[in-house]
C-alpha cells in the first residue's frame, strides 16, 4: 500500500474513503475498518481499490486490517477519522511555526490544548521531483512539531477549535520552491498553447511535482486544499490566469472530485529582497536607492491574476494578504492572519457556513461625470476605513499618468475623484508592491488590490522619453562618486564641463576606463511584447536617441567613446539594443554627439533573466592610448515607435455571389505611419536619417517565459493571417503571401518589416474568395498583429489571442452564396 496509509493516519469523515494498493493480478483483497468490510479484486496491473462508506468523526484509535486471499496481511494502527486537508506551495508555505511571528508562543500556549489531536505528514526536498508519475511517496503521520508549516499549523489548530475539539484534524503537506507548472500534469501543459511554453524553462522540472506528489497520494480522501504559491510565477501573471485554473482542474481530476474545495493565498505586500533585516534598519545607501525607484509594482499583476482565478473558478476561495507583507522581505513573518482568512474561506466554501470570508471585492466600476463609483461585494457588516483616512486609490486620464485620488465610502460603494484628473479613464486601488491598503469591511478583512483599465482609450503613443539619472554628474556621494553611476578602471570625476556644470567624467585608459548605470528606466528592452502602456516601453523597430557632450582632456588626439544602452548595465555588445555605437571627437572644446539606436530584431540571445531594467555603459575605445575622453551633459532619451496604418479597416464584404463563383476584394495597403526619423552624429559628419520599422507578428509564438518574448530568433514577419473555421475559402493574393492564409510584411529591400519616414514602405494585398458550391454565408477574420501599439485591441493573453501585450486588429470578412 502507499505510505500515506500508515500508523496514526487520519481518514476523512462524512465522505467516501478510497483505500488502495497492489497485489497479484486476480488476488482478492479485503479491508476491515470501523465495522466495515470491503473487498476488491486486483486488476491486471495489480492495483486494487475499495471505497469505505462515509464515517463520523472519531478519536478512537482503531485498527485498519488488510488481508488477501493469497494469505498476505497488514494492520495499520491508531487510525482516527476527522477532517483532512492537503497543503502545498513554496517557501512561504514551508515557513515553520517557530519562524513566524508569535509562533513559538502560540505553540507553547496550546501544546496541551489539542495539538496532540492533530496529525500531519510533512515532506519537502528534491525527492519530490520525479520525471514519471509515481505510485508512492514517503509519508509519515506524526503530531506537528514547531518547525511544521506555520500556515498549515494555525489552520489545523483553529479548525480543531472551531469544531469544539470534537473532530481530529489531519494535514498532508508537501512543499517545494518551484513554479506552479511543476504541479500540473504534463499532457495538460502540452495541450494548451498558452501553457506549452513552460517546457523551455532551464530547470526542466515542469510536471515533476505532479508526478512525484499528486500522482502518488491522490485520491486519498480529504476535505480540501490549501495552496500558497505564486511568487515564482510572478513575472508571468497573464499566463497564470490559465495556469492556475488548469492546476486546480488537474488536481480535482486526480482526486475524482470536480468541486474539491481549493483555497489559495493572494500574494502579500512586497517590493524587493534586501539584505538588511527591516526597513527601519536599512542603511542609507539602500534607502537612497529605493527612494528613487520609479516602479515599485512588484506582484501587482499577479494579485490581479489571482483575483481573476477566484472570480472564475467555482468552489475556490482566496485569502487576501495585502496587509501582512513586508516591503523588503519576501518571507513575511505574519502567518497567523493568513491562516485565519483561509479558515474563513474553508468555513464558507468547504463547510457551507454563512460567514463573511473575505474583504471587499469590486463588483462594478462606473464612471459618473468626473468621478468613479465602485460597488463592492463581500462588504459584510459594511465598509470602513483602516486608519484615519481612506487612501490608496489613484486615477488617470488617457495619458496613464496616475494621481492620488480622494475617496469616500457611501454605503456599499466608494466614490473616487481627483482634481488633478478632470477626465478620469483609469482607476486603481492598492496598486503598488507594498501599498497603502486602508479599505476593509467591518469584520476587519482588507479589500483586494484591483484596477479598472479601459485599454481602448489609451493606445500606446508613437513616442516616449526617459531621463538618465544624474545626467550631468553633478551630484556626488560622500566618496566623490556621481550618485547612481559606477566608475571602473580609472574613470574619474574632473572639474569643469559644459553649460556651467561643475563636473565631467574622464576616461583616461583606452580599452579600460568605463562608467555604467543600472535601472535607468524600468520596463524597457529586450522583448517583442514588452508591456506597452508605459512611457518607456520599447520593442524591436523602435528608435532611441540621446546626445552627449564629448571632448579630449588634452592635446589633439582622437578620442573614441563606446556608448550603448543595454539590457543590463554590465552587458557588453551583444546586449546593446541597436548594436554598438562609438562616438569620436578631437580637441578640448566640448562638442555634441547624437546616438541613435534602432532596437534590434535579434541579438539578445544570451540573456537569461528578464531584462526589465535598462542599463547604460560607456567605455574609452580610443586607438591612441593617450587620448583621455571627457563626457558630460547627457540629454533625455527620446523614443520613436512605429505605428500601424491601413488604407481601410472596414469589413470586407463580397456581397452575394452565385454558386462556385470566386471574387477578389479591392486592394488594401498597410504601412508604418511613423513619419519622423532621427539622424545620428557620431563624428564631425552627420549620419543618414534612421526610420522605425514595423514588423509583422501575426505568427508570433511565446517562448519559455510565456508572456514576454526574448529576441532569441528572428520573426518570420507574418503580419496578417486569415483565421476562422471557414478561412480556407479565402486567401491573400499578393507575392508576399507566405501561404494562402498568411501575409508577410517585407520592405523594398527584401528584408522583413516596413520602414517609416517621409516616404514609408507599403504592403499591398488583395483578399480573394475561392467560391463555394453550397448556398450559405461564409466568413473569416483578417487579423493583423504588429509590435505597434496605436491601433486595435490589446491582447490579454486569452484563448485564441496573440501573446499578452500585443495589439491586434480583426477585420471581418463575409461572402454570401446563393
PDB file of N, CA, C and O in Angstrom, residues 740-785:
ATOM      1  N   UNK A 740      -1.579  30.721 -48.614  1.00  0.00           N
ATOM      2  CA  UNK A 740      -2.838  31.417 -48.900  1.00  0.00           C
ATOM      3  C   UNK A 740      -3.434  32.176 -47.710  1.00  0.00           C
ATOM      4  O   UNK A 740      -4.203  33.114 -47.909  1.00  0.00           O
ATOM      5  N   UNK A 741      -3.069  31.799 -46.483  1.00  0.00           N
ATOM      6  CA  UNK A 741      -3.675  32.415 -45.311  1.00  0.00           C
ATOM      7  C   UNK A 741      -2.706  33.233 -44.472  1.00  0.00           C
ATOM      8  O   UNK A 741      -3.013  33.581 -43.326  1.00  0.00           O
ATOM      9  N   UNK A 742      -1.532  33.543 -45.003  1.00  0.00           N
ATOM     10  CA  UNK A 742      -0.547  34.295 -44.216  1.00  0.00           C
ATOM     11  C   UNK A 742       0.188  35.280 -45.112  1.00  0.00           C
ATOM     12  O   UNK A 742       0.676  34.919 -46.178  1.00  0.00           O
ATOM     13  N   UNK A 743       0.288  36.530 -44.665  1.00  0.00           N
ATOM     14  CA  UNK A 743       0.911  37.583 -45.455  1.00  0.00           C
ATOM     15  C   UNK A 743       2.125  38.131 -44.719  1.00  0.00           C
ATOM     16  O   UNK A 743       2.022  38.533 -43.557  1.00  0.00           O
ATOM     17  N   UNK A 744       3.263  38.149 -45.394  1.00  0.00           N
ATOM     18  CA  UNK A 744       4.478  38.708 -44.807  1.00  0.00           C
ATOM     19  C   UNK A 744       4.567  40.202 -45.083  1.00  0.00           C
ATOM     20  O   UNK A 744       4.170  40.667 -46.155  1.00  0.00           O
ATOM     21  N   UNK A 745       5.123  40.925 -44.106  1.00  0.00           N
ATOM     22  CA  UNK A 745       5.422  42.339 -44.298  1.00  0.00           C
ATOM     23  C   UNK A 745       6.891  42.452 -44.677  1.00  0.00           C
ATOM     24  O   UNK A 745       7.778  42.224 -43.853  1.00  0.00           O
ATOM     25  N   UNK A 746       7.142  42.779 -45.925  1.00  0.00           N
ATOM     26  CA  UNK A 746       8.505  42.812 -46.459  1.00  0.00           C
ATOM     27  C   UNK A 746       8.725  44.153 -47.132  1.00  0.00           C
ATOM     28  O   UNK A 746       7.899  44.601 -47.950  1.00  0.00           O
ATOM     29  N   UNK A 747       9.843  44.811 -46.814  1.00  0.00           N
ATOM     30  CA  UNK A 747      10.150  46.109 -47.378  1.00  0.00           C
ATOM     31  C   UNK A 747      10.707  46.029 -48.782  1.00  0.00           C
ATOM     32  O   UNK A 747      10.923  44.952 -49.348  1.00  0.00           O
ATOM     33  N   UNK A 748      10.985  47.195 -49.354  1.00  0.00           N
ATOM     34  CA  UNK A 748      11.507  47.261 -50.726  1.00  0.00           C
ATOM     35  C   UNK A 748      12.892  46.655 -50.833  1.00  0.00           C
ATOM     36  O   UNK A 748      13.327  46.282 -51.923  1.00  0.00           O
ATOM     37  N   UNK A 749      13.615  46.557 -49.714  1.00  0.00           N
ATOM     38  CA  UNK A 749      14.941  45.945 -49.730  1.00  0.00           C
ATOM     39  C   UNK A 749      14.882  44.435 -49.583  1.00  0.00           C
ATOM     40  O   UNK A 749      15.918  43.768 -49.533  1.00  0.00           O
ATOM     41  N   UNK A 750      13.667  43.894 -49.516  1.00  0.00           N
ATOM     42  CA  UNK A 750      13.510  42.450 -49.381  1.00  0.00           C
ATOM     43  C   UNK A 750      13.623  41.945 -47.957  1.00  0.00           C
ATOM     44  O   UNK A 750      13.462  40.754 -47.713  1.00  0.00           O
ATOM     45  N   UNK A 751      13.910  42.843 -47.025  1.00  0.00           N
ATOM     46  CA  UNK A 751      14.032  42.440 -45.629  1.00  0.00           C
ATOM     47  C   UNK A 751      12.690  42.567 -44.920  1.00  0.00           C
ATOM     48  O   UNK A 751      11.826  43.336 -45.316  1.00  0.00           O
ATOM     49  N   UNK A 752      12.553  41.812 -43.862  1.00  0.00           N
ATOM     50  CA  UNK A 752      11.314  41.834 -43.116  1.00  0.00           C
ATOM     51  C   UNK A 752      11.062  43.169 -42.457  1.00  0.00           C
ATOM     52  O   UNK A 752      11.977  43.826 -41.968  1.00  0.00           O
ATOM     53  N   UNK A 753       9.800  43.595 -42.456  1.00  0.00           N
ATOM     54  CA  UNK A 753       9.425  44.834 -41.799  1.00  0.00           C
ATOM     55  C   UNK A 753       9.290  45.989 -42.765  1.00  0.00           C
ATOM     56  O   UNK A 753       9.892  45.998 -43.849  1.00  0.00           O
ATOM     57  N   UNK A 754       8.490  46.977 -42.360  1.00  0.00           N
ATOM     58  CA  UNK A 754       8.213  48.136 -43.203  1.00  0.00           C
ATOM     59  C   UNK A 754       8.783  49.382 -42.542  1.00  0.00           C
ATOM     60  O   UNK A 754       8.383  49.744 -41.423  1.00  0.00           O
ATOM     61  N   UNK A 755       9.724  50.047 -43.211  1.00  0.00           N
ATOM     62  CA  UNK A 755      10.310  51.264 -42.674  1.00  0.00           C
ATOM     63  C   UNK A 755       9.318  52.417 -42.778  1.00  0.00           C
ATOM     64  O   UNK A 755       8.547  52.512 -43.727  1.00  0.00           O
ATOM     65  N   UNK A 756       9.399  53.294 -41.745  1.00  0.00           N
ATOM     66  CA  UNK A 756       8.597  54.501 -41.780  1.00  0.00           C
ATOM     67  C   UNK A 756       9.361  55.634 -42.425  1.00  0.00           C
ATOM     68  O   UNK A 756      10.178  55.429 -43.315  1.00  0.00           O
ATOM     69  N   UNK A 757       9.109  56.857 -41.963  1.00  0.00           N
ATOM     70  CA  UNK A 757       9.771  58.020 -42.534  1.00  0.00           C
ATOM     71  C   UNK A 757       8.854  58.789 -43.461  1.00  0.00           C
ATOM     72  O   UNK A 757       7.667  58.467 -43.624  1.00  0.00           O
ATOM     73  N   UNK A 758       9.397  59.832 -44.110  1.00  0.00           N
ATOM     74  CA  UNK A 758       8.571  60.670 -45.004  1.00  0.00           C
ATOM     75  C   UNK A 758       7.977  59.886 -46.170  1.00  0.00           C
ATOM     76  O   UNK A 758       6.905  60.227 -46.665  1.00  0.00           O
ATOM     77  N   UNK A 759       8.664  58.845 -46.626  1.00  0.00           N
ATOM     78  CA  UNK A 759       8.147  58.003 -47.705  1.00  0.00           C
ATOM     79  C   UNK A 759       8.105  56.562 -47.216  1.00  0.00           C
ATOM     80  O   UNK A 759       8.984  55.751 -47.517  1.00  0.00           O
ATOM     81  N   UNK A 760       7.088  56.218 -46.462  1.00  0.00           N
ATOM     82  CA  UNK A 760       7.072  54.900 -45.817  1.00  0.00           C
ATOM     83  C   UNK A 760       6.881  53.761 -46.819  1.00  0.00           C
ATOM     84  O   UNK A 760       6.253  53.929 -47.870  1.00  0.00           O
ATOM     85  N   UNK A 761       7.452  52.613 -46.459  1.00  0.00           N
ATOM     86  CA  UNK A 761       7.238  51.408 -47.262  1.00  0.00           C
ATOM     87  C   UNK A 761       5.816  50.898 -47.024  1.00  0.00           C
ATOM     88  O   UNK A 761       5.300  50.942 -45.910  1.00  0.00           O
ATOM     89  N   UNK A 762       5.199  50.396 -48.114  1.00  0.00           N
ATOM     90  CA  UNK A 762       3.831  49.916 -48.034  1.00  0.00           C
ATOM     91  C   UNK A 762       3.755  48.441 -48.402  1.00  0.00           C
ATOM     92  O   UNK A 762       4.557  47.948 -49.212  1.00  0.00           O
ATOM     93  N   UNK A 763       2.768  47.775 -47.818  1.00  0.00           N
ATOM     94  CA  UNK A 763       2.477  46.383 -48.164  1.00  0.00           C
ATOM     95  C   UNK A 763       1.053  46.340 -48.714  1.00  0.00           C
ATOM     96  O   UNK A 763       0.092  46.599 -47.986  1.00  0.00           O
ATOM     97  N   UNK A 764       0.923  46.054 -49.992  1.00  0.00           N
ATOM     98  CA  UNK A 764      -0.397  45.991 -50.603  1.00  0.00           C
ATOM     99  C   UNK A 764      -0.843  44.545 -50.747  1.00  0.00           C
ATOM    100  O   UNK A 764      -0.019  43.637 -50.932  1.00  0.00           O
ATOM    101  N   UNK A 765      -2.168  44.331 -50.683  1.00  0.00           N
ATOM    102  CA  UNK A 765      -2.677  42.980 -50.796  1.00  0.00           C
ATOM    103  C   UNK A 765      -4.138  43.017 -51.237  1.00  0.00           C
ATOM    104  O   UNK A 765      -4.828  44.031 -51.111  1.00  0.00           O
ATOM    105  N   UNK A 766      -4.585  41.891 -51.750  1.00  0.00           N
ATOM    106  CA  UNK A 766      -5.984  41.645 -52.081  1.00  0.00           C
ATOM    107  C   UNK A 766      -6.442  40.425 -51.303  1.00  0.00           C
ATOM    108  O   UNK A 766      -5.644  39.527 -51.002  1.00  0.00           O
ATOM    109  N   UNK A 767      -7.709  40.373 -50.988  1.00  0.00           N
ATOM    110  CA  UNK A 767      -8.299  39.181 -50.380  1.00  0.00           C
ATOM    111  C   UNK A 767      -9.179  38.517 -51.430  1.00  0.00           C
ATOM    112  O   UNK A 767     -10.044  39.176 -52.042  1.00  0.00           O
ATOM    113  N   UNK A 768      -8.950  37.242 -51.644  1.00  0.00           N
ATOM    114  CA  UNK A 768      -9.751  36.506 -52.609  1.00  0.00           C
ATOM    115  C   UNK A 768     -10.711  35.546 -51.926  1.00  0.00           C
ATOM    116  O   UNK A 768     -10.384  34.969 -50.875  1.00  0.00           O
ATOM    117  N   UNK A 769     -11.894  35.398 -52.505  1.00  0.00           N
ATOM    118  CA  UNK A 769     -12.847  34.368 -52.085  1.00  0.00           C
ATOM    119  C   UNK A 769     -12.838  33.277 -53.152  1.00  0.00           C
ATOM    120  O   UNK A 769     -13.056  33.552 -54.340  1.00  0.00           O
ATOM    121  N   UNK A 770     -12.569  32.046 -52.757  1.00  0.00           N
ATOM    122  CA  UNK A 770     -12.384  30.970 -53.712  1.00  0.00           C
ATOM    123  C   UNK A 770     -13.693  30.451 -54.285  1.00  0.00           C
ATOM    124  O   UNK A 770     -13.694  29.708 -55.270  1.00  0.00           O
ATOM    125  N   UNK A 771     -14.794  30.825 -53.662  1.00  0.00           N
ATOM    126  CA  UNK A 771     -16.086  30.328 -54.109  1.00  0.00           C
ATOM    127  C   UNK A 771     -16.516  29.114 -53.308  1.00  0.00           C
ATOM    128  O   UNK A 771     -15.706  28.443 -52.658  1.00  0.00           O
ATOM    129  N   UNK A 772     -17.829  28.834 -53.354  1.00  0.00           N
ATOM    130  CA  UNK A 772     -18.386  27.689 -52.629  1.00  0.00           C
ATOM    131  C   UNK A 772     -19.556  27.137 -53.411  1.00  0.00           C
ATOM    132  O   UNK A 772     -20.299  27.883 -54.067  1.00  0.00           O
ATOM    133  N   UNK A 773     -19.739  25.825 -53.362  1.00  0.00           N
ATOM    134  CA  UNK A 773     -20.809  25.171 -54.112  1.00  0.00           C
ATOM    135  C   UNK A 773     -22.137  25.222 -53.367  1.00  0.00           C
ATOM    136  O   UNK A 773     -23.199  25.286 -53.974  1.00  0.00           O
ATOM    137  N   UNK A 774     -22.070  25.185 -52.048  1.00  0.00           N
ATOM    138  CA  UNK A 774     -23.300  25.148 -51.272  1.00  0.00           C
ATOM    139  C   UNK A 774     -23.736  26.563 -50.902  1.00  0.00           C
ATOM    140  O   UNK A 774     -22.904  27.396 -50.539  1.00  0.00           O
ATOM    141  N   UNK A 775     -25.036  26.846 -50.950  1.00  0.00           N
ATOM    142  CA  UNK A 775     -25.521  28.158 -50.509  1.00  0.00           C
ATOM    143  C   UNK A 775     -25.251  28.368 -49.019  1.00  0.00           C
ATOM    144  O   UNK A 775     -25.191  27.420 -48.239  1.00  0.00           O
ATOM    145  N   UNK A 776     -25.081  29.619 -48.657  1.00  0.00           N
ATOM    146  CA  UNK A 776     -24.841  29.944 -47.262  1.00  0.00           C
ATOM    147  C   UNK A 776     -24.013  31.201 -47.122  1.00  0.00           C
ATOM    148  O   UNK A 776     -23.559  31.788 -48.119  1.00  0.00           O
ATOM    149  N   UNK A 777     -23.811  31.593 -45.877  1.00  0.00           N
ATOM    150  CA  UNK A 777     -22.980  32.755 -45.571  1.00  0.00           C
ATOM    151  C   UNK A 777     -21.645  32.233 -45.049  1.00  0.00           C
ATOM    152  O   UNK A 777     -21.607  31.445 -44.094  1.00  0.00           O
ATOM    153  N   UNK A 778     -20.566  32.671 -45.678  1.00  0.00           N
ATOM    154  CA  UNK A 778     -19.232  32.217 -45.315  1.00  0.00           C
ATOM    155  C   UNK A 778     -18.435  33.403 -44.761  1.00  0.00           C
ATOM    156  O   UNK A 778     -18.499  34.515 -45.305  1.00  0.00           O
ATOM    157  N   UNK A 779     -17.696  33.150 -43.697  1.00  0.00           N
ATOM    158  CA  UNK A 779     -16.996  34.256 -43.039  1.00  0.00           C
ATOM    159  C   UNK A 779     -15.630  33.816 -42.558  1.00  0.00           C
ATOM    160  O   UNK A 779     -15.341  32.619 -42.396  1.00  0.00           O
ATOM    161  N   UNK A 780     -14.783  34.806 -42.330  1.00  0.00           N
ATOM    162  CA  UNK A 780     -13.447  34.612 -41.768  1.00  0.00           C
ATOM    163  C   UNK A 780     -13.040  35.934 -41.117  1.00  0.00           C
ATOM    164  O   UNK A 780     -13.806  36.911 -41.129  1.00  0.00           O
ATOM    165  N   UNK A 781     -11.855  35.962 -40.582  1.00  0.00           N
ATOM    166  CA  UNK A 781     -11.337  37.174 -39.951  1.00  0.00           C
ATOM    167  C   UNK A 781      -9.939  37.448 -40.461  1.00  0.00           C
ATOM    168  O   UNK A 781      -9.093  36.537 -40.496  1.00  0.00           O
ATOM    169  N   UNK A 782      -9.717  38.679 -40.883  1.00  0.00           N
ATOM    170  CA  UNK A 782      -8.371  39.136 -41.219  1.00  0.00           C
ATOM    171  C   UNK A 782      -7.768  39.711 -39.945  1.00  0.00           C
ATOM    172  O   UNK A 782      -8.249  40.721 -39.431  1.00  0.00           O
ATOM    173  N   UNK A 783      -6.771  39.051 -39.423  1.00  0.00           N
ATOM    174  CA  UNK A 783      -6.124  39.509 -38.188  1.00  0.00           C
ATOM    175  C   UNK A 783      -4.751  40.082 -38.513  1.00  0.00           C
ATOM    176  O   UNK A 783      -3.924  39.410 -39.141  1.00  0.00           O
ATOM    177  N   UNK A 784      -4.507  41.315 -38.081  1.00  0.00           N
ATOM    178  CA  UNK A 784      -3.231  41.987 -38.278  1.00  0.00           C
ATOM    179  C   UNK A 784      -2.592  42.191 -36.916  1.00  0.00           C
ATOM    180  O   UNK A 784      -3.211  42.755 -36.000  1.00  0.00           O
ATOM    181  N   UNK A 785      -1.364  41.717 -36.757  1.00  0.00           N
ATOM    182  CA  UNK A 785      -0.636  41.838 -35.486  1.00  0.00           C
ATOM    183  C   UNK A 785       0.758  42.378 -35.768  1.00  0.00           C
ATOM    184  O   UNK A 785       1.497  41.812 -36.583  1.00  0.00           O
TER     185      UNK A 785
END
